[in-house]
Tab-separated table of C-alpha atoms and ligand atoms in Angstrom:
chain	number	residue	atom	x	y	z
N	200	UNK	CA	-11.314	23.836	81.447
N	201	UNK	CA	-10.690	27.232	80.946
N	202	UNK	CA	-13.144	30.230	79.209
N	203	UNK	CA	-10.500	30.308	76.326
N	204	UNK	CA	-10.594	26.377	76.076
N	205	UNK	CA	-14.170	26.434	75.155
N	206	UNK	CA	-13.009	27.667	71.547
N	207	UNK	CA	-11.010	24.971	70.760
N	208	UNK	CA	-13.357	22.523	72.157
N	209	UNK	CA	-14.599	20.832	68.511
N	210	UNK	CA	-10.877	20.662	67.994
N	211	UNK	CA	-8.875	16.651	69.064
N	212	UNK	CA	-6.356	17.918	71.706
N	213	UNK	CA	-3.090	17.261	70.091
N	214	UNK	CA	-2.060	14.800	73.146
N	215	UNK	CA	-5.026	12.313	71.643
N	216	UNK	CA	-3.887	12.526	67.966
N	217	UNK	CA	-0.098	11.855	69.447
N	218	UNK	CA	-1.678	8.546	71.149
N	219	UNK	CA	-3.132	7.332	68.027
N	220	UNK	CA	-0.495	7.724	65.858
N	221	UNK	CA	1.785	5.991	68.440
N	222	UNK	CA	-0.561	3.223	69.041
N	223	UNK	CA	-0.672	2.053	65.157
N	224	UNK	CA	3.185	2.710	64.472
N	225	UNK	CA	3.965	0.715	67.414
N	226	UNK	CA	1.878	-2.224	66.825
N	227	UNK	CA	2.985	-1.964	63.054
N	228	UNK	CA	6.896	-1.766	64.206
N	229	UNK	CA	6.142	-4.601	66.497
N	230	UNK	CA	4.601	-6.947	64.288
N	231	UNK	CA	7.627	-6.798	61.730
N	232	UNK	CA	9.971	-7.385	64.882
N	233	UNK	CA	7.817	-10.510	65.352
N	234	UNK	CA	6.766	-12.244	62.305
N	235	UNK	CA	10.251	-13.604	61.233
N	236	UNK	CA	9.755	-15.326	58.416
N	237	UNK	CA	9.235	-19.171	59.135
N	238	UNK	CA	11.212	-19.770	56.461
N	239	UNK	CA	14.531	-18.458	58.127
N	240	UNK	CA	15.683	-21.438	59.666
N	241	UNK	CA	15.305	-23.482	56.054
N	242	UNK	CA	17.434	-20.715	54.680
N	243	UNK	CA	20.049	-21.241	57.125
N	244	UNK	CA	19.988	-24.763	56.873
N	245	UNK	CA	20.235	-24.319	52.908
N	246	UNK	CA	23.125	-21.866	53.230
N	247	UNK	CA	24.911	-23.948	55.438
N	248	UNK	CA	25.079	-26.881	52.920
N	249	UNK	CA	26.836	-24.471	49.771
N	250	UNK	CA	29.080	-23.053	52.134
N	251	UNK	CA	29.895	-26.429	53.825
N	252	UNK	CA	30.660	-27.599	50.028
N	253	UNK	CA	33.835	-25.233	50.254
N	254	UNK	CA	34.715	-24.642	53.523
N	255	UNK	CA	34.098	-27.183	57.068
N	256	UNK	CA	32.123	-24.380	59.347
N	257	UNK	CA	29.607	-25.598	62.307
N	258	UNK	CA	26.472	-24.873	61.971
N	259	UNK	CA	26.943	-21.988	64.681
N	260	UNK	CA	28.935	-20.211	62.711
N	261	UNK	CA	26.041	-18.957	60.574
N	262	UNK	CA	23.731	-16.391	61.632
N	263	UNK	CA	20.776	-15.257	59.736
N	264	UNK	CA	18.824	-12.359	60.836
N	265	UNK	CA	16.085	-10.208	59.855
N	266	UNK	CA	15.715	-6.294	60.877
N	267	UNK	CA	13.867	-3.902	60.104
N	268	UNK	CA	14.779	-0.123	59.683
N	269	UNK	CA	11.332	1.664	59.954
N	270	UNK	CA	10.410	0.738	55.855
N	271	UNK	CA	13.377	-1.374	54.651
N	272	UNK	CA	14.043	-4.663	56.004
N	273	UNK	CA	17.608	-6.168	56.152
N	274	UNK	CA	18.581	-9.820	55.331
N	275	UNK	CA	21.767	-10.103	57.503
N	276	UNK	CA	24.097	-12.983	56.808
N	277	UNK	CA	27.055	-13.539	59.233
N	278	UNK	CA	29.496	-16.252	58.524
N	279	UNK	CA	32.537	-17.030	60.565
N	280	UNK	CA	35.098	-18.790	58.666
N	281	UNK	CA	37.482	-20.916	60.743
N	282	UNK	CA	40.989	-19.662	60.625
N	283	UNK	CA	42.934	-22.184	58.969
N	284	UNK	CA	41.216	-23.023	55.894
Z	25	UNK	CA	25.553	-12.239	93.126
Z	26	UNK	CA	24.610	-8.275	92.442
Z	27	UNK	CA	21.497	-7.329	90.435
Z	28	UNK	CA	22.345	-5.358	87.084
Z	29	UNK	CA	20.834	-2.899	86.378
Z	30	UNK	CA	20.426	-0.721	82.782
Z	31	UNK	CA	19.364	2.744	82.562
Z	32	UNK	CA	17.748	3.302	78.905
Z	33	UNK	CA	16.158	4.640	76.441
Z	34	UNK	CA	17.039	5.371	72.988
Z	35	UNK	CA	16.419	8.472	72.847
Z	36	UNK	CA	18.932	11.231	73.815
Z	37	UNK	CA	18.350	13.839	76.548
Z	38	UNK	CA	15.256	12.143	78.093
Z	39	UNK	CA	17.208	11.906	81.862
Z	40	UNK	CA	19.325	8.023	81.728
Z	41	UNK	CA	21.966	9.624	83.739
Z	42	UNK	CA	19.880	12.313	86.136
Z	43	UNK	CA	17.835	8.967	86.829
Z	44	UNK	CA	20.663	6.879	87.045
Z	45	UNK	CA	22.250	9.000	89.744
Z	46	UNK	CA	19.218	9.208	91.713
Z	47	UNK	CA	18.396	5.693	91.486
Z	48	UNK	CA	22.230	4.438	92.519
Z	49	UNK	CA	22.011	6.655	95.237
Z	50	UNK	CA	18.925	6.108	96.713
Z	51	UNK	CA	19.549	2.280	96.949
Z	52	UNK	CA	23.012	2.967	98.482
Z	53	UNK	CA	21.018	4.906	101.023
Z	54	UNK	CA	18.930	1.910	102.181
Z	55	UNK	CA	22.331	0.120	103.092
Z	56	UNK	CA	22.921	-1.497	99.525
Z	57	UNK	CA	26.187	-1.727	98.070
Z	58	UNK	CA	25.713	0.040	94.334
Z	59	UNK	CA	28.177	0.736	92.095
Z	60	UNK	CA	27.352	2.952	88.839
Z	61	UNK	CA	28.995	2.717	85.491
Z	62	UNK	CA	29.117	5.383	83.336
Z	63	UNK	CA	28.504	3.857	79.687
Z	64	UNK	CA	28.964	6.977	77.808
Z	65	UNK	CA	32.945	6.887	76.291
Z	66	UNK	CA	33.739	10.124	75.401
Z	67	UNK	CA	31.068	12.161	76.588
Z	68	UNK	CA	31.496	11.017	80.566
Z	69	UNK	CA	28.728	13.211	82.530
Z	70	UNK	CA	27.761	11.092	85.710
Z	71	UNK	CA	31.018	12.041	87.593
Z	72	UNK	CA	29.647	15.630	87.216
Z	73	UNK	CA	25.606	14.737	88.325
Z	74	UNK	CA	27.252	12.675	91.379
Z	75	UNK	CA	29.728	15.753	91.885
Z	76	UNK	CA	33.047	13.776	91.617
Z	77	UNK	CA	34.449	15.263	88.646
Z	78	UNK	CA	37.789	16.686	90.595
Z	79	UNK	CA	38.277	12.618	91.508
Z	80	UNK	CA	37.995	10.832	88.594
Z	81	UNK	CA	41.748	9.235	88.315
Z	82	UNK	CA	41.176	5.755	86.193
Z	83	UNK	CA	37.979	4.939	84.230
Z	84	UNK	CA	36.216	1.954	82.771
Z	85	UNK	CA	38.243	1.522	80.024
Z	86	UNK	CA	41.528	1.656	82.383
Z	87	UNK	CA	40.076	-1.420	84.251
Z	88	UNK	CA	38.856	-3.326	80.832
Z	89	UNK	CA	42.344	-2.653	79.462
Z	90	UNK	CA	44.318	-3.749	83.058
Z	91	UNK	CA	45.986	-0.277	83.294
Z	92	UNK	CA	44.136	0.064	86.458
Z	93	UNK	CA	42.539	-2.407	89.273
Z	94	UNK	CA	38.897	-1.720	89.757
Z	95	UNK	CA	39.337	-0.944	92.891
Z	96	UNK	CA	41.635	1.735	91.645
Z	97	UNK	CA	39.255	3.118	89.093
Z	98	UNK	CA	36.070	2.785	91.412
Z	99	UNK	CA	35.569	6.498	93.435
Z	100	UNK	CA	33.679	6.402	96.431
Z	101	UNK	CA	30.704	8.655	97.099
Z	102	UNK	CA	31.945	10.888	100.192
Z	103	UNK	CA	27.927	11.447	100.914
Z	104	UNK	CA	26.844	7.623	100.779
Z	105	UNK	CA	29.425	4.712	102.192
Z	106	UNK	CA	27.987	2.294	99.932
Z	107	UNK	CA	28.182	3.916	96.419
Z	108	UNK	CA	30.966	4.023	94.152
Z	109	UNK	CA	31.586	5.470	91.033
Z	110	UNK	CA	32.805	3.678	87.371
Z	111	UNK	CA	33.629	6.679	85.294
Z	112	UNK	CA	33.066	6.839	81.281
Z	113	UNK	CA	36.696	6.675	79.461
Z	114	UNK	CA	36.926	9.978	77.449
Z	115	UNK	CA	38.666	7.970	74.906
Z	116	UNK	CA	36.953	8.565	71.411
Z	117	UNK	CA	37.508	4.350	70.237
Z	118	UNK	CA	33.508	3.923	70.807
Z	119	UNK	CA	34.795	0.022	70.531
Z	120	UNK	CA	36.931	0.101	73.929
Z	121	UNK	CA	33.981	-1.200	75.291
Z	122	UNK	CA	34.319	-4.798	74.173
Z	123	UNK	CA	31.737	-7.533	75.425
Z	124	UNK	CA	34.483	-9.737	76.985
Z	125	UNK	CA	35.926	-7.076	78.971
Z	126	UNK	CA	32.828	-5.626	79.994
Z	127	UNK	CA	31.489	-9.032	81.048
Z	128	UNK	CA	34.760	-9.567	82.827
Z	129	UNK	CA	34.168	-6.531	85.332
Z	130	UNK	CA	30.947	-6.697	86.243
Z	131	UNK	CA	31.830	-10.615	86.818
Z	132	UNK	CA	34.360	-8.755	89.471
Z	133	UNK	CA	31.683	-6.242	90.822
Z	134	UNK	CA	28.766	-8.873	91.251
Z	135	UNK	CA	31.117	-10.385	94.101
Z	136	UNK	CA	30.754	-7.416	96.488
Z	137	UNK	CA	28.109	-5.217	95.495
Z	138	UNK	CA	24.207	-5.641	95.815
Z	139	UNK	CA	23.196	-2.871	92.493
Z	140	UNK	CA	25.294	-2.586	89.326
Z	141	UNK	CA	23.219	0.804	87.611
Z	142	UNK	CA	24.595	0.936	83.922
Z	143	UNK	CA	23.923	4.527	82.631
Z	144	UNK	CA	23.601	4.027	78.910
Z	145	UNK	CA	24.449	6.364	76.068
Z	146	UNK	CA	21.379	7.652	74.028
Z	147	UNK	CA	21.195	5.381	70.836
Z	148	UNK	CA	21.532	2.041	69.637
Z	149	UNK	CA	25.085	1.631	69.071
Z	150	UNK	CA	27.829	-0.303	70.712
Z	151	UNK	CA	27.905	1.441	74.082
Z	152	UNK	CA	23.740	1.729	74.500
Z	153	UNK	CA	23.980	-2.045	73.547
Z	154	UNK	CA	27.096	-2.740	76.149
Z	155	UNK	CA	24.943	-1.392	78.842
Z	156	UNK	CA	22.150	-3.647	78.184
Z	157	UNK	CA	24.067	-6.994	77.330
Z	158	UNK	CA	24.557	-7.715	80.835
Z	159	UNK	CA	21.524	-6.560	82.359
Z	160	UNK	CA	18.990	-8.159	84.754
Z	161	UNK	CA	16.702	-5.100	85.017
Z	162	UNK	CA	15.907	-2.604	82.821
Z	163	UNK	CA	14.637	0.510	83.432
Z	164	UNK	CA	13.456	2.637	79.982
Z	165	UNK	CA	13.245	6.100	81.216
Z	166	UNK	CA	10.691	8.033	78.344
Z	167	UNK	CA	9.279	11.130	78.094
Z	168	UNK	CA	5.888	12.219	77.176
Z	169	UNK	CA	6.856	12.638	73.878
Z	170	UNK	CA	5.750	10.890	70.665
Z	171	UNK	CA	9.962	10.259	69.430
Z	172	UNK	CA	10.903	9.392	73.135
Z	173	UNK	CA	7.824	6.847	73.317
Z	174	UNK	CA	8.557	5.142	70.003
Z	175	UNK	CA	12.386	4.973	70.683
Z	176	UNK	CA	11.426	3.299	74.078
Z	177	UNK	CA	9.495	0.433	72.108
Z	178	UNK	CA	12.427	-0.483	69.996
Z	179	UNK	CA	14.533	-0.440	72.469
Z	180	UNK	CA	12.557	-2.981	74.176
Z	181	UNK	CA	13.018	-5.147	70.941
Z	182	UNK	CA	16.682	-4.733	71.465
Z	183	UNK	CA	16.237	-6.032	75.331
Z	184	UNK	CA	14.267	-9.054	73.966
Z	185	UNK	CA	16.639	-10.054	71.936
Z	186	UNK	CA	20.318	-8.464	72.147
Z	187	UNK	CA	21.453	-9.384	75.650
Z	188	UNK	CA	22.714	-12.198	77.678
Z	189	UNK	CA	19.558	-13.586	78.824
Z	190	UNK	CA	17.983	-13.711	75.542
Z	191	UNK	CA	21.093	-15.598	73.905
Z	192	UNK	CA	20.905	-17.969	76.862
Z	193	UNK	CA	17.564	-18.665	76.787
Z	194	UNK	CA	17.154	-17.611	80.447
Z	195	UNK	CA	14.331	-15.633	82.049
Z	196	UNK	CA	13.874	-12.438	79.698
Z	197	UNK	CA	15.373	-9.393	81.343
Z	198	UNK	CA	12.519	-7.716	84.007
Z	199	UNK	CA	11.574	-4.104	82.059
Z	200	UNK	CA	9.980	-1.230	83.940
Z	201	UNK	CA	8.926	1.932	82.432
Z	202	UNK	CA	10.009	5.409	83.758
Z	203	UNK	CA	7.883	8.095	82.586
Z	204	UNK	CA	10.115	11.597	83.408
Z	205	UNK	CA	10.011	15.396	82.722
Z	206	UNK	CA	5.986	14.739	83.433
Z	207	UNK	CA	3.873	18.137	83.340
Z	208	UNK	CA	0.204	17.237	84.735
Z	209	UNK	CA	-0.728	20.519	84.067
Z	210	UNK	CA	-0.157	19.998	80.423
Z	211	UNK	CA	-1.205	16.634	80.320
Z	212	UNK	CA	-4.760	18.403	81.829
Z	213	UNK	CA	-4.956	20.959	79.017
Z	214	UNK	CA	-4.707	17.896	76.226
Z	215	UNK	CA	-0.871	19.503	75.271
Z	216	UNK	CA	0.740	16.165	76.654
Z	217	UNK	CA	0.740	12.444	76.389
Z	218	UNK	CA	-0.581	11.278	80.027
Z	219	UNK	CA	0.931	8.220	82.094
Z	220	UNK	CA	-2.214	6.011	80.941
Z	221	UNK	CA	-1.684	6.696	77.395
Z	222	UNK	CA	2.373	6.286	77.871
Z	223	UNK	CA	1.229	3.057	79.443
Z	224	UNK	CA	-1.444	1.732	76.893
Z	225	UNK	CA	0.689	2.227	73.928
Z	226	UNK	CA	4.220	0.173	75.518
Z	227	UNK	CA	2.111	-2.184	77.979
Z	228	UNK	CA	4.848	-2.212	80.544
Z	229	UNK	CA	4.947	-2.025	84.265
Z	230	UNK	CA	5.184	1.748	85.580
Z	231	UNK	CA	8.329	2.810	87.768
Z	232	UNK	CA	7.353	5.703	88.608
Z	233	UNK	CA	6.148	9.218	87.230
Z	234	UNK	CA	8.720	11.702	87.742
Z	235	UNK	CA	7.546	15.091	87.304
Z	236	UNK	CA	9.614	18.032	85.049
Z	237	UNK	CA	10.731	20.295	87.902
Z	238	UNK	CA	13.238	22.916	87.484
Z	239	UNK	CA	14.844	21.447	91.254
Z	240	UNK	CA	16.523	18.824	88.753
Z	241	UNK	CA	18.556	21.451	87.266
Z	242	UNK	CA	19.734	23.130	90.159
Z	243	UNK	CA	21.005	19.014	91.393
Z	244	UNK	CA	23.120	18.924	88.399
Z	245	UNK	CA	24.244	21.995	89.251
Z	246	UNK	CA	25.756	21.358	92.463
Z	247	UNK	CA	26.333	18.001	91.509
Z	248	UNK	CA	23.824	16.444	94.429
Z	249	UNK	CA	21.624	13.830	93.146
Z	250	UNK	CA	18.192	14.798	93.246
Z	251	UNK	CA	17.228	12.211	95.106
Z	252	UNK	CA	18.912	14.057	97.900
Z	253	UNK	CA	16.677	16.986	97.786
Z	254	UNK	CA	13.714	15.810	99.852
Z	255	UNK	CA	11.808	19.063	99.403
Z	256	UNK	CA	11.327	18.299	95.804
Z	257	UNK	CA	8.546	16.148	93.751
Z	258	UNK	CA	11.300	14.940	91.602
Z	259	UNK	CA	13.470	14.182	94.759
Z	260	UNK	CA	10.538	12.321	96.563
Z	261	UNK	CA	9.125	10.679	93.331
Z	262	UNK	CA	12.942	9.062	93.132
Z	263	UNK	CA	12.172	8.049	96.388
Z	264	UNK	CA	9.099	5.974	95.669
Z	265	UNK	CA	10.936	4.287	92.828
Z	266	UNK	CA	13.199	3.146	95.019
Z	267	UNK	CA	10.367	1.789	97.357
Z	268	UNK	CA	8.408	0.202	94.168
Z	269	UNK	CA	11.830	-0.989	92.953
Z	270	UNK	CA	12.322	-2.866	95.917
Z	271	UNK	CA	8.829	-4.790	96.022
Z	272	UNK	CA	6.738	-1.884	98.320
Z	273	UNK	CA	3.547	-1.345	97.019
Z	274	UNK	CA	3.582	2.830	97.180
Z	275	UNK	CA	0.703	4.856	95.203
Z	276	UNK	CA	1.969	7.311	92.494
Z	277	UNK	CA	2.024	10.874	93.535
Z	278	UNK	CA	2.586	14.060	91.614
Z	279	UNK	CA	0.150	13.284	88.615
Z	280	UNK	CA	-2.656	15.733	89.264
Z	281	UNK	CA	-2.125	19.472	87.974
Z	282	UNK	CA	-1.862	21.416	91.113
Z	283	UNK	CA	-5.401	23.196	91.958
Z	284	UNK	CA	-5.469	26.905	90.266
Z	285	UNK	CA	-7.429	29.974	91.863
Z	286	UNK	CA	-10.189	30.963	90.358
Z	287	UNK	CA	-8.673	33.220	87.871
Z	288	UNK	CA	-6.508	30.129	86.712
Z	289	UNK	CA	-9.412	28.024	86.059
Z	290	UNK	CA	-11.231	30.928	84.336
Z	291	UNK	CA	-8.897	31.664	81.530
Z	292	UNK	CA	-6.891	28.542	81.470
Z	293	UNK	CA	-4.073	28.232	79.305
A	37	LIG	N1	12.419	15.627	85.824
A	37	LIG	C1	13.119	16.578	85.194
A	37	LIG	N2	12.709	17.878	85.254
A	37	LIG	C2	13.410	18.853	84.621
A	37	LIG	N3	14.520	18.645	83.919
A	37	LIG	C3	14.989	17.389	83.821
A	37	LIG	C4	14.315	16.282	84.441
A	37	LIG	N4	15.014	15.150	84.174
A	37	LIG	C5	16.065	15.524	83.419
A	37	LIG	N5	16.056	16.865	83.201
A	37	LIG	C6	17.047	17.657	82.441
A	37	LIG	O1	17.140	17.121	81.141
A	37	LIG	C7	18.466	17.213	80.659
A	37	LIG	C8	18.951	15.844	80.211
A	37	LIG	O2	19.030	14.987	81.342
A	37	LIG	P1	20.059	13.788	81.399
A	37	LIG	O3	21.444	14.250	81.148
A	37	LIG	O4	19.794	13.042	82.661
A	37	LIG	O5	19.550	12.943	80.147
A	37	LIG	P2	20.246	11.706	79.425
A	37	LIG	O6	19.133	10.830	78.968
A	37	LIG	O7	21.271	11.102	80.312
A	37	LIG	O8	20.960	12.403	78.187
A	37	LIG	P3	21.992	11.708	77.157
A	37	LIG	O9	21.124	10.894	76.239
A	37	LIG	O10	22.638	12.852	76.489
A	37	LIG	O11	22.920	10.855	77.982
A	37	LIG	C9	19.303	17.786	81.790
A	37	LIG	O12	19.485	19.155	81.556
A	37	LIG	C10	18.457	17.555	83.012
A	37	LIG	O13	18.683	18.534	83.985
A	38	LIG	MG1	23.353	10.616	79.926
């Protein structure tokens, strides 16, 4: 601790105000990477059924995913159709 | 069976490929047989931090692609016996890389080498996410640095759930965090994010600490791995990953701010 550091003493060095931003953002991003909706499996199961009513797919040929892009979240929905329908 | 691997972290410039070089080299050095890929198509760079620029004949994308055999394609370090090279393909189709081709080589590789290091491009897209597919180990080199740090978090949601292992249910790939470009003195004066904080905030196990030191510039340069300079922190805190990497318990050096003269301390700054 310098002479000159004694000014800026009352001030939060900007290395702790870095760590505390970081520590909520990344507990906020984390949580939305981990709380996929329970309700995701259902869905697939669901979608699987009205798709299955017009084409014969396995079930692994449905994918359902949810990401997240810092504020919007994405619903993504990948179907493989067989070739010869 | 060789051990794979990935050199990442999201964000661009933080030191994947200085880190990569060092770390390929250093294990060579200790008698392992390490290959390192190159990951970045079209912006190849590790031939020029390993100094093998003027060799580079075939690439990755040759060997995915059968236009050349790997052992063709792979250039030998002329320092170390038991590194070789994978060069980046220049090629600007980002989707050369595809997962069945990639898979396919380092299928080949795992026979005869101990290390596969995969130097990944900065990012998230299809080559950063080739490099980690495969991977057993992954090392997320960050920076001090409030973007670098949060880039290295989602990246480890990628690891958790974008690679092999995860799709197979196997063990989850083993993650280590790299803290580089480290300035204790800064870190001292409340300008920087210190290792504990780094650490707090991603909860992962620390690497290393590899301090910013302007010998890493004057590597690339002369295209010498750092880890080669053993007069330099950066050099010889390369050197303790390599000792931590392979299960030695070594203490972290190079995290205290040198001791200042008097007049230092007086007027700081
Ligand atoms: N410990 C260090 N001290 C000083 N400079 C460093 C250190 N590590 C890396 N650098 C410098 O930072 C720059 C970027 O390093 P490098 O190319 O290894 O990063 P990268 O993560 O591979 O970048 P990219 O994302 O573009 O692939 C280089 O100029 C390198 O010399
Ligand atoms: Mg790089």
């Amino acid at each position: 601790m310098g002479l000159l550091d004694l000014f800026r003493k009352n001030q939060k060095s900007s290395a702790s105000v870095a760590k505390e931003r970081l520590q909520i953002l990344v507990a906020h991003e984390r949580s939305a990477r981990d709380n996929t909706p329970s309700y995701l499996p259902r869905l697939k199961e669901d979608l699987l059924k009205v798709i299955r009513r017009y084409v014969d797919i396995e079930p692994d040929q449905v994918q359902v995913t949810l990401d997240s892009d810092g504020n919007q979240e994405f619903l993504e929905l990948n179907i493989a159709l067989p070739e010869d329908r | 069976m060789a051990r794979t691997i990935v050199i990442t972290s999201g964000k661009g410039g933080v030191g994947k490929t200085t880190t990569s070089a060092a770390i390929a080299m250093g294990l060579a050095q200790r008698g392992n047989r390490t290959a390192v890929i190159d990951f970045d198509v079209g912006l190849r760079n590790l031939d020029l931090v390993m100094g093998c620029e003027r060799r580079v004949v075939y690439d990755f994308v040759n060997v995915i692609t059968g236009e050349a055999t790997l052992n063709q394609a792979l250039i030998r370090d002329k320092r170390c016996d038991d590194l070789y090279i994978l060069p980046a393909s220049q090629t600007r189709d980002k989707e050369a890389l595809t997962q069945e081709g990639v898979g396919k080589v380092l299928d080949e590789m795992g026979k005869t080498f101990d290390y596969i290091v995969c130097d990944s491009p900065a990012g998230i897209e299809h080559g950063a996410t080739m490099a980690m597919y495969f991977a057993d180990d992954a090392i997320v080199v960050t920076n001090p640095e409030v973007s670098s740090v949060r880039d290295s978090d989602r990246m480890l949601g990628i690891l958790a759930s974008k690679s092999r292992r995860a799709e197979n249910a196997e063990d989850p790939i083993r993650e280590y965090l790299l803290l580089t470009r480290y300035s204790p003195e800064r870190v001292e004066r409340g300008e920087m994010l210190g290792v504990d904080d780094v650490q707090e905030i991603l909860s992962l196990d620390l690497l290393g600490v590899i301090p910013e030191s302007p010998d890493v510039l004057d590597a690339s340069n002369k295209g010498a791995p750092i880890i080669l300079n053993e007069q330099s922190d950066a050099g010889q805190a390369y050197t303790d990953v390599i000792s931590r990497y392979l299960g030695d318990d070594v203490p972290h050096r190079f995290l205290d701010a040198r001791k200042k003269g008097l007049f230092g301390r007086l007027f700081g700054g």
